[in-house]
Amino acid sequence: MLMGAVLSWEQRLQSPGPARGQRSENKAGSRAWTCPGTHVRSRRMTGLVLCEPTELYNILNQVTKLSRLTEPNYLCLLDVRSKWEYDESHVITALLVKKRAGKYLIPESVDLECVEYCVIYDNNTISPELMLKDDGSDDDGADDGKHRLALGAAVECGRTLTHLTRHPVLILRGGFERFSAMYHFLRTQKIIWMPQELDAFQPYPIEIMPGRIYLGNFKQACDPKIQKDLKINAHVNISMETGPFFVGDADKLLHIQIEDSLEANITPFLRHLCHFIGISRSCAAILAFLMHRNGQTLKRSWAYLKKCKTNMRPNRALVAQLSEWEKVVIGDIVTDIQNPPY
């Protein structure tokens, strides 16, 4: 666990899990999506949803055996800014969406029907509603100084794509400006990503509380670049291993030595852990803190953490101890841990 940033971590490098797709090579070219009803499918789920920068950060950093960015049907990240802005800097793996004669041209390699996440961003859209827009701007970004009320470019593009996806189209709140200010290390000028480069991509820890608490693994806890980029100033180490940072500094390192087994007992450490943060093992620690800090149930804390780290899975023994912790925090056991997803 990285803190305030704080990092909570354990020895296991990543949670096990199968890849959800096979690698496919990109095809050249583009196609225009302008006519509703072009594709017909079952289980449509149309609509636009605002996506917070932290949500996109966590989407980019999900891991199974490898980064989930290696899965061709995992993420479609679209940049609808001008070409010169895109060439200057964009979010990693983002594809440029060109606009010609009022039509958005989606890269041919994108199959929107299959992707799990479709995220679109412009410069600074903060609402799906009308906003001030440069009047007379052309597709190259020229500006004559006049303004009018119009949809943000991301929203405008997103509306043309909702009938092509199974899931809601996500619009990045604050656009590239806000995201790049928060996560400058996820900007790039790189346009083409080879499969082996995605295989080698090193994800960052999952962000639980923006700028304050992160959930990572041993490798991430030992990476000096991650410590610097996330401004990590404390560690909660829940493993038998010793990391290289903050050794001997009790104010910045809490080392709880627990094996990854059903016999592990984290209960005696929970109150100390929650106060230290001021704040399967790392996930349990985060859940305990969320329950303590917010005075909320295990169920609600679980749902929040699951949204941040989709493959989190504390073992059954730790879940049972969290149920008892729920009674300590709110005075009763409310969450039925016998039912899914616990």
Coordinates of C-alpha atoms in Angstrom, one line a residue:
M1 CA 0.0 0.0 0.0
L2 CA 1.4 3.4 -1.0
M3 CA 0.4 6.4 1.0
G4 CA -0.2 10.3 0.7
A5 CA 0.6 8.9 -1.1
V6 CA 0.6 5.5 0.7
L7 CA 1.2 2.2 -1.1
S8 CA -0.2 -1.1 0.2
W9 CA 1.5 -4.1 -1.3
E10 CA 2.1 -7.8 -1.0
Q11 CA 4.7 -10.2 -2.3
R12 CA 2.6 -11.7 -5.2
L13 CA 3.5 -10.0 -8.4
Q14 CA -0.1 -10.1 -9.8
S15 CA -3.4 -11.8 -9.3
P16 CA -3.8 -14.8 -11.5
G17 CA -6.3 -14.8 -14.2
P18 CA -6.7 -15.7 -17.9
A19 CA -6.3 -13.2 -20.6
R20 CA -9.6 -12.3 -22.1
G21 CA -8.7 -12.1 -25.7
Q22 CA -6.1 -13.1 -28.2
R23 CA -3.7 -10.6 -29.8
S24 CA -4.6 -9.2 -33.2
E25 CA -2.6 -7.1 -35.6
N26 CA -3.9 -3.6 -36.4
K27 CA -5.3 -2.9 -39.9
A28 CA -4.6 0.3 -41.7
G29 CA -7.3 2.8 -42.7
S30 CA -10.4 4.4 -41.2
R31 CA -14.2 4.2 -41.5
A32 CA -16.8 6.8 -40.8
W33 CA -19.6 6.1 -38.3
T34 CA -22.4 8.5 -39.1
C35 CA -25.6 6.5 -39.6
P36 CA -27.5 5.0 -36.6
G37 CA -28.5 1.4 -37.1
T38 CA -25.5 0.5 -39.2
H39 CA -24.9 -2.5 -37.0
V40 CA -27.7 -4.6 -35.3
R41 CA -27.0 -6.6 -32.2
S42 CA -28.5 -7.9 -29.0
R43 CA -27.9 -6.6 -25.5
R44 CA -27.2 -3.0 -26.5
M45 CA -26.5 -0.6 -23.7
T46 CA -26.4 2.9 -25.2
G47 CA -25.6 6.2 -23.6
L48 CA -22.8 8.5 -22.4
V49 CA -21.3 8.4 -18.9
L50 CA -18.7 10.8 -17.5
C51 CA -15.5 9.1 -16.5
E52 CA -13.3 10.5 -13.8
P53 CA -9.5 10.7 -14.5
T54 CA -8.9 8.2 -11.7
E55 CA -11.2 5.7 -13.4
L56 CA -9.2 6.0 -16.7
Y57 CA -6.0 5.7 -14.7
N58 CA -7.2 2.4 -13.1
I59 CA -8.5 1.1 -16.4
L60 CA -5.0 1.6 -17.9
N61 CA -3.4 -0.2 -15.0
Q62 CA -5.4 -3.3 -14.6
V63 CA -3.5 -6.6 -14.7
T64 CA -4.1 -10.3 -15.1
K65 CA -1.0 -12.2 -16.0
L66 CA 0.0 -9.2 -18.1
S67 CA -1.3 -5.7 -18.5
R68 CA -4.9 -5.9 -19.8
L69 CA -3.8 -3.4 -22.5
T70 CA -2.5 -6.4 -24.3
E71 CA -6.1 -7.6 -24.8
P72 CA -7.5 -6.3 -28.2
N73 CA -11.0 -6.0 -26.9
Y74 CA -10.3 -4.5 -23.5
L75 CA -9.9 -0.7 -24.1
C76 CA -10.6 1.6 -27.0
L77 CA -9.2 5.0 -26.1
L78 CA -10.1 7.8 -28.6
D79 CA -8.5 11.3 -28.8
V80 CA -10.7 13.8 -30.6
R81 CA -8.4 16.8 -30.3
S82 CA -6.6 18.3 -33.3
K83 CA -3.8 16.3 -35.0
W84 CA -1.1 18.7 -33.9
E85 CA -2.3 18.4 -30.3
Y86 CA -2.3 14.6 -30.5
D87 CA 1.1 14.5 -32.1
E88 CA 2.5 16.8 -29.4
S89 CA 1.2 14.6 -26.5
H90 CA -1.6 12.2 -25.8
V91 CA -2.6 9.5 -23.3
I92 CA -0.8 6.2 -23.8
T93 CA -2.4 3.8 -26.4
A94 CA -4.9 6.6 -27.5
L95 CA -5.9 6.6 -31.1
L96 CA -6.5 9.8 -33.0
V97 CA -10.1 10.3 -34.3
K98 CA -10.1 12.6 -37.4
K99 CA -13.1 14.7 -38.4
R100 CA -13.8 15.5 -42.0
A101 CA -16.9 17.1 -43.4
G102 CA -18.6 16.8 -40.0
K103 CA -18.0 13.1 -39.8
Y104 CA -15.8 11.4 -37.2
L105 CA -13.5 8.8 -38.7
I106 CA -12.8 5.8 -36.4
P107 CA -9.7 3.8 -37.0
E108 CA -10.4 0.6 -39.0
S109 CA -8.7 -1.6 -36.3
V110 CA -11.4 -0.7 -33.7
D111 CA -14.4 -3.1 -33.2
L112 CA -16.6 -1.1 -30.9
E113 CA -19.1 -3.9 -30.5
C114 CA -16.6 -6.1 -28.7
V115 CA -14.6 -3.6 -26.5
E116 CA -15.2 -3.6 -22.8
Y117 CA -14.3 0.1 -22.4
C118 CA -14.7 2.8 -24.9
V119 CA -13.3 6.1 -23.6
I120 CA -13.2 9.4 -25.5
Y121 CA -11.5 12.6 -24.5
D122 CA -11.0 16.1 -25.9
N123 CA -9.2 19.0 -24.3
N124 CA -11.4 19.9 -21.3
T125 CA -15.0 18.7 -21.5
I126 CA -16.5 18.6 -18.0
S127 CA -20.2 18.0 -18.9
P128 CA -22.3 16.2 -21.4
E129 CA -24.3 19.4 -21.8
L130 CA -23.7 22.4 -24.0
M131 CA -20.6 24.4 -23.4
L132 CA -18.8 27.4 -24.9
K133 CA -16.9 26.5 -28.0
D134 CA -14.8 28.4 -30.5
D135 CA -17.0 29.5 -33.4
G136 CA -15.4 29.1 -36.8
S137 CA -12.8 26.5 -35.7
D138 CA -11.9 24.1 -38.4
D139 CA -10.6 20.6 -38.1
D140 CA -7.0 21.9 -37.9
G141 CA -7.8 24.0 -34.8
A142 CA -7.9 27.5 -36.3
D143 CA -9.8 30.1 -34.1
D144 CA -11.4 33.4 -35.2
G145 CA -12.0 34.5 -31.6
K146 CA -15.8 34.0 -31.6
H147 CA -17.7 31.6 -29.3
R148 CA -21.0 29.8 -29.3
L149 CA -22.8 27.2 -27.2
A150 CA -22.1 23.7 -28.5
L151 CA -21.4 20.1 -27.4
G152 CA -17.9 19.3 -26.4
A153 CA -16.0 17.4 -29.1
A154 CA -15.8 14.2 -27.0
V155 CA -19.6 14.3 -26.3
E156 CA -20.3 15.0 -30.0
C157 CA -18.2 12.1 -31.1
G158 CA -19.6 9.8 -28.3
R159 CA -23.2 10.4 -29.4
T160 CA -22.4 9.0 -32.8
L161 CA -20.9 5.8 -31.3
T162 CA -23.4 4.8 -28.6
H163 CA -25.4 2.6 -31.0
L164 CA -22.3 0.7 -31.9
T165 CA -21.3 -0.4 -28.3
R166 CA -22.5 -2.9 -25.8
H167 CA -21.5 -0.7 -22.9
P168 CA -21.9 3.0 -22.3
V169 CA -19.4 5.3 -24.0
L170 CA -17.2 7.0 -21.3
I171 CA -16.4 10.7 -21.6
L172 CA -13.2 11.7 -19.7
R173 CA -14.2 14.5 -17.3
G174 CA -11.8 17.4 -17.7
G175 CA -10.3 15.9 -20.9
F176 CA -6.6 15.6 -21.6
E177 CA -5.8 18.8 -19.7
R178 CA -7.0 17.4 -16.3
F179 CA -5.8 13.9 -16.9
S180 CA -2.3 14.9 -18.0
A181 CA -2.0 17.3 -15.0
M182 CA -2.8 14.4 -12.6
Y183 CA -0.9 11.7 -14.4
H184 CA 1.8 13.3 -16.5
F185 CA 3.8 10.0 -16.6
L186 CA 1.0 8.4 -18.7
R187 CA 1.5 11.0 -21.6
T188 CA 3.4 10.0 -24.7
Q189 CA 4.1 10.9 -28.3
K190 CA 4.2 7.3 -29.3
I191 CA 1.5 6.5 -31.9
I192 CA 2.0 2.8 -32.8
W193 CA 2.3 0.1 -30.0
M194 CA 3.7 -3.2 -31.0
P195 CA 2.3 -6.3 -29.2
Q196 CA 5.7 -7.0 -27.5
E197 CA 5.7 -3.4 -26.2
L198 CA 2.3 -3.8 -24.6
D199 CA 3.5 -7.1 -23.1
A200 CA 6.4 -5.3 -21.5
F201 CA 4.2 -2.4 -20.3
Q202 CA 4.7 -1.9 -16.5
P203 CA 1.4 -0.9 -14.9
Y204 CA 1.2 1.4 -11.9
P205 CA -0.5 0.6 -8.6
I206 CA -4.3 0.9 -8.6
E207 CA -5.5 4.3 -7.1
I208 CA -8.0 3.8 -4.3
M209 CA -8.2 7.4 -3.0
P210 CA -6.9 10.0 -5.5
G211 CA -3.4 11.1 -4.6
R212 CA -3.5 9.4 -1.2
I213 CA -3.8 5.6 -1.3
Y214 CA -2.6 3.1 -3.9
L215 CA -2.8 -0.7 -4.0
G216 CA 0.2 -2.4 -5.6
N217 CA 2.5 -5.4 -5.6
F218 CA 6.1 -6.2 -4.5
K219 CA 7.6 -5.2 -7.9
Q220 CA 5.8 -1.9 -7.9
A221 CA 6.8 -1.2 -4.3
C222 CA 10.5 -1.6 -5.3
D223 CA 10.3 0.6 -8.4
P224 CA 11.9 4.0 -7.7
K225 CA 10.1 5.6 -10.8
I226 CA 6.7 4.7 -9.4
Q227 CA 7.6 6.1 -6.0
K228 CA 8.7 9.4 -7.7
D229 CA 5.8 9.6 -10.1
L230 CA 3.1 9.0 -7.5
K231 CA 4.9 11.0 -4.8
I232 CA 4.8 8.0 -2.4
N233 CA 5.9 8.9 1.1
A234 CA 4.9 5.8 3.1
H235 CA 4.4 2.1 2.7
V236 CA 2.2 -0.5 4.3
N237 CA 3.9 -3.8 3.6
I238 CA 1.7 -6.8 4.2
S239 CA 4.0 -9.7 3.3
M240 CA 7.0 -11.7 4.6
E241 CA 9.4 -9.8 2.3
T242 CA 11.3 -6.6 3.0
G243 CA 11.2 -3.8 0.5
P244 CA 14.0 -1.2 -0.2
F245 CA 12.2 1.9 0.9
F246 CA 11.7 3.5 4.3
V247 CA 13.5 0.7 6.1
G248 CA 13.9 1.6 9.8
D249 CA 11.5 4.5 9.6
A250 CA 8.5 3.6 11.7
D251 CA 6.6 6.8 10.7
K252 CA 6.8 5.8 7.0
L253 CA 6.8 2.1 7.0
L254 CA 4.3 -0.3 8.6
H255 CA 5.4 -3.9 8.0
I256 CA 2.8 -6.5 8.9
Q257 CA 4.3 -9.9 8.3
I258 CA 1.5 -12.2 7.2
E259 CA 1.7 -15.3 5.0
D260 CA -0.7 -15.6 2.0
S261 CA -2.7 -18.5 3.5
L262 CA -6.0 -19.3 5.1
E263 CA -4.3 -19.4 8.5
A264 CA -3.3 -15.8 8.2
N265 CA -4.7 -13.6 11.0
I266 CA -4.9 -9.9 10.2
T267 CA -7.4 -8.9 12.9
P268 CA -4.9 -7.8 15.5
F269 CA -3.3 -5.3 13.1
L270 CA -6.4 -3.6 11.7
R271 CA -6.8 -0.8 14.2
H272 CA -3.1 0.1 14.1
L273 CA -3.2 -0.1 10.3
C274 CA -6.2 2.3 10.0
H275 CA -4.5 4.8 12.3
F276 CA -1.2 4.5 10.4
I277 CA -2.8 5.2 7.1
G278 CA -4.4 8.2 9.0
I279 CA -5.2 6.5 7.0
S280 CA -5.9 -11.5 -0.8
R281 CA -3.8 -9.1 2.4
S282 CA -3.4 -5.7 0.9
C283 CA -7.0 -5.7 -0.3
A284 CA -8.2 -6.7 3.2
A285 CA -6.1 -3.8 4.7
I286 CA -7.7 -1.3 2.2
L287 CA -11.2 -2.6 2.9
A288 CA -10.6 -2.3 6.7
F289 CA -9.5 1.2 6.3
L290 CA -12.4 2.2 4.1
M291 CA -14.9 0.8 6.6
H292 CA -13.1 2.6 9.5
R293 CA -12.7 5.9 7.8
N294 CA -16.2 6.2 6.3
G295 CA -18.1 4.3 9.0
Q296 CA -19.5 2.1 6.3
T297 CA -20.4 -1.6 5.7
L298 CA -18.1 -4.2 4.3
K299 CA -20.5 -4.5 1.3
R300 CA -20.2 -0.8 0.4
S301 CA -16.4 -0.8 0.9
W302 CA -16.1 -4.0 -1.2
A303 CA -18.1 -2.4 -4.1
Y304 CA -15.9 0.7 -4.1
L305 CA -12.6 -1.3 -4.1
K306 CA -13.9 -3.7 -6.7
K307 CA -14.6 -0.8 -9.1
C308 CA -10.9 0.3 -8.6
K309 CA -9.3 -3.1 -8.8
T310 CA -11.5 -5.5 -10.7
N311 CA -9.6 -8.7 -9.9
M312 CA -9.2 -8.2 -6.1
R313 CA -9.9 -11.4 -4.1
P314 CA -9.1 -11.6 -0.4
N315 CA -9.2 -15.2 0.9
R316 CA -12.2 -16.5 2.8
A317 CA -10.4 -16.4 6.2
L318 CA -9.6 -12.7 5.7
V319 CA -13.2 -11.9 4.6
A320 CA -14.5 -13.5 7.8
Q321 CA -12.2 -11.3 9.8
L322 CA -13.4 -8.3 7.9
S323 CA -17.0 -9.3 8.8
E324 CA -16.0 -9.2 12.5
W325 CA -14.3 -5.8 11.9
E326 CA -17.6 -4.5 10.4
K327 CA -19.2 -5.3 13.8
V328 CA -16.4 -3.3 15.6
V329 CA -16.8 -0.3 13.2
I330 CA -20.6 0.0 12.9
G331 CA -21.8 -2.1 15.8
D332 CA -23.3 -5.0 13.9
I333 CA -22.6 -7.5 11.2
V334 CA -24.7 -6.2 8.2
T335 CA -22.9 -7.8 5.2
D336 CA -23.8 -11.5 4.4
I337 CA -20.5 -12.9 3.4
Q338 CA -22.0 -16.3 2.5
N339 CA -23.4 -14.8 -0.7
P340 CA -21.5 -13.7 -3.8
P341 CA -19.3 -11.9 -4.4
Y342 CA -17.5 -12.6 -1.1

